[in-house]
């Protein structure tokens, strides 16, 4: 078995693109889904067709106890990960005065608490393995500059940036790098209903990004070429900020 990487939220969209990119690079992939096991199984077949192994874990990143139980069980069977890509996230957009408690809590618990819930069971096994490693979080343009109607989402994604930078300091001496990728407007299901024409006019490159372009940034950060890169945020946003 080669070096293994967990990619959360990898049954579709950006996470799927990341999983396939890393499989192309020769990493064994652990795919994660919250509920759509069928889509995760479909991605697993694509990963295995690239000549590497694929496994699947299912949990809700907002459920701390459930996430810990699943990950610890997986570690017992397969051992520590070389890399973790924290990609899973949700949005619930609405103007702040109309935002419900559930819309706030669900986004914060999944996106920001998910950072702790996923990484906390995995970090010490990575350290104990003494083989270095890579942790990559996925924030957002919204977490860097804020966005109307996304106070909850912006808060969660800005928090991820701060947590990433702090964790990078703690793990640097263990040769575990911790970096963040912050996508802008990317062509996924989350952006299907947006006014594309108006959005393109806001972006200096005059187009939305592709999931594969985010995956390429992750691929660099997880590669050996990025061994001296840590505590950084790489923005993939077409120059919008």
mmCIF file of N, CA, C and O in Angstrom, residues 115 119-120 123 135 137 161-172 176-178 230-231:
data_model
loop_
_atom_site.group_PDB
_atom_site.id
_atom_site.type_symbol
_atom_site.label_atom_id
_atom_site.label_comp_id
_atom_site.label_asym_id
_atom_site.label_seq_id
_atom_site.Cartn_x
_atom_site.Cartn_y
_atom_site.Cartn_z
ATOM 1 N N UNK A 115 -13.540 20.948 10.857
ATOM 2 C CA UNK A 115 -12.080 21.023 10.887
ATOM 3 C C UNK A 115 -11.555 20.246 12.099
ATOM 4 O O UNK A 115 -10.664 19.404 11.984
ATOM 5 N N UNK A 119 -9.907 16.403 11.796
ATOM 6 C CA UNK A 119 -8.457 16.394 11.974
ATOM 7 C C UNK A 119 -8.004 15.925 13.354
ATOM 8 O O UNK A 119 -6.932 15.318 13.473
ATOM 9 N N UNK A 120 -8.788 16.170 14.377
ATOM 10 C CA UNK A 120 -8.322 15.849 15.728
ATOM 11 C C UNK A 120 -8.017 14.361 15.912
ATOM 12 O O UNK A 120 -6.990 14.013 16.520
ATOM 13 N N UNK A 123 -4.445 13.682 13.545
ATOM 14 C CA UNK A 123 -3.157 14.378 13.610
ATOM 15 C C UNK A 123 -2.113 13.584 14.389
ATOM 16 O O UNK A 123 -0.977 13.407 13.922
ATOM 17 N N UNK A 135 -1.584 18.359 5.207
ATOM 18 C CA UNK A 135 -2.973 18.687 5.521
ATOM 19 C C UNK A 135 -3.355 19.890 4.675
ATOM 20 O O UNK A 135 -2.635 20.897 4.663
ATOM 21 N N UNK A 137 -6.702 22.333 3.742
ATOM 22 C CA UNK A 137 -8.079 22.709 4.000
ATOM 23 C C UNK A 137 -8.623 23.482 2.798
ATOM 24 O O UNK A 137 -7.859 24.047 2.012
ATOM 25 N N UNK A 161 -9.328 29.411 7.717
ATOM 26 C CA UNK A 161 -8.028 30.006 7.391
ATOM 27 C C UNK A 161 -7.205 30.232 8.657
ATOM 28 O O UNK A 161 -6.022 29.879 8.730
ATOM 29 N N UNK A 162 -7.833 30.794 9.677
ATOM 30 C CA UNK A 162 -7.117 31.021 10.929
ATOM 31 C C UNK A 162 -6.661 29.737 11.583
ATOM 32 O O UNK A 162 -5.522 29.634 12.071
ATOM 33 N N UNK A 163 -7.523 28.743 11.590
ATOM 34 C CA UNK A 163 -7.175 27.461 12.189
ATOM 35 C C UNK A 163 -6.046 26.782 11.413
ATOM 36 O O UNK A 163 -5.142 26.179 12.003
ATOM 37 N N UNK A 164 -6.079 26.903 10.102
ATOM 38 C CA UNK A 164 -5.040 26.315 9.257
ATOM 39 C C UNK A 164 -3.683 26.919 9.567
ATOM 40 O O UNK A 164 -2.681 26.217 9.724
ATOM 41 N N UNK A 165 -3.629 28.241 9.656
ATOM 42 C CA UNK A 165 -2.366 28.920 9.916
ATOM 43 C C UNK A 165 -1.805 28.561 11.290
ATOM 44 O O UNK A 165 -0.590 28.380 11.462
ATOM 45 N N UNK A 166 -2.675 28.439 12.290
ATOM 46 C CA UNK A 166 -2.219 28.081 13.634
ATOM 47 C C UNK A 166 -1.721 26.639 13.682
ATOM 48 O O UNK A 166 -0.673 26.338 14.276
ATOM 49 N N UNK A 167 -2.466 25.721 13.048
ATOM 50 C CA UNK A 167 -2.057 24.324 13.062
ATOM 51 C C UNK A 167 -0.742 24.129 12.313
ATOM 52 O O UNK A 167 0.078 23.286 12.684
ATOM 53 N N UNK A 168 -0.529 24.919 11.263
ATOM 54 C CA UNK A 168 0.729 24.833 10.517
ATOM 55 C C UNK A 168 1.921 25.106 11.430
ATOM 56 O O UNK A 168 2.970 24.443 11.317
ATOM 57 N N UNK A 169 1.773 26.068 12.327
ATOM 58 C CA UNK A 169 2.861 26.378 13.254
ATOM 59 C C UNK A 169 3.123 25.206 14.200
ATOM 60 O O UNK A 169 4.270 24.899 14.526
ATOM 61 N N UNK A 170 2.082 24.558 14.649
ATOM 62 C CA UNK A 170 2.241 23.465 15.598
ATOM 63 C C UNK A 170 2.882 22.230 14.972
ATOM 64 O O UNK A 170 3.613 21.497 15.647
ATOM 65 N N UNK A 171 2.612 21.991 13.688
ATOM 66 C CA UNK A 171 3.046 20.742 13.067
ATOM 67 C C UNK A 171 4.297 20.875 12.205
ATOM 68 O O UNK A 171 4.818 19.869 11.709
ATOM 69 N N UNK A 172 4.800 22.088 12.030
ATOM 70 C CA UNK A 172 5.932 22.293 11.118
ATOM 71 C C UNK A 172 7.151 21.459 11.522
ATOM 72 O O UNK A 172 7.812 20.856 10.675
ATOM 73 N N UNK A 176 5.036 18.098 8.846
ATOM 74 C CA UNK A 176 3.670 18.024 8.321
ATOM 75 C C UNK A 176 3.272 19.434 7.923
ATOM 76 O O UNK A 176 3.190 20.329 8.782
ATOM 77 N N UNK A 177 3.070 19.663 6.641
ATOM 78 C CA UNK A 177 2.687 20.994 6.179
ATOM 79 C C UNK A 177 1.168 21.136 6.232
ATOM 80 O O UNK A 177 0.432 20.161 6.045
ATOM 81 N N UNK A 178 0.727 22.355 6.500
ATOM 82 C CA UNK A 178 -0.711 22.638 6.594
ATOM 83 C C UNK A 178 -0.993 23.895 5.784
ATOM 84 O O UNK A 178 -0.498 24.982 6.109
ATOM 85 N N UNK A 230 4.207 25.947 3.671
ATOM 86 C CA UNK A 230 3.261 25.695 4.748
ATOM 87 C C UNK A 230 2.719 27.017 5.277
ATOM 88 O O UNK A 230 3.325 28.073 5.087
ATOM 89 N N UNK A 231 1.522 26.962 5.894
ATOM 90 C CA UNK A 231 0.856 28.127 6.484
ATOM 91 C C UNK A 231 0.402 29.132 5.421
ATOM 92 O O UNK A 231 0.274 30.316 5.702
#
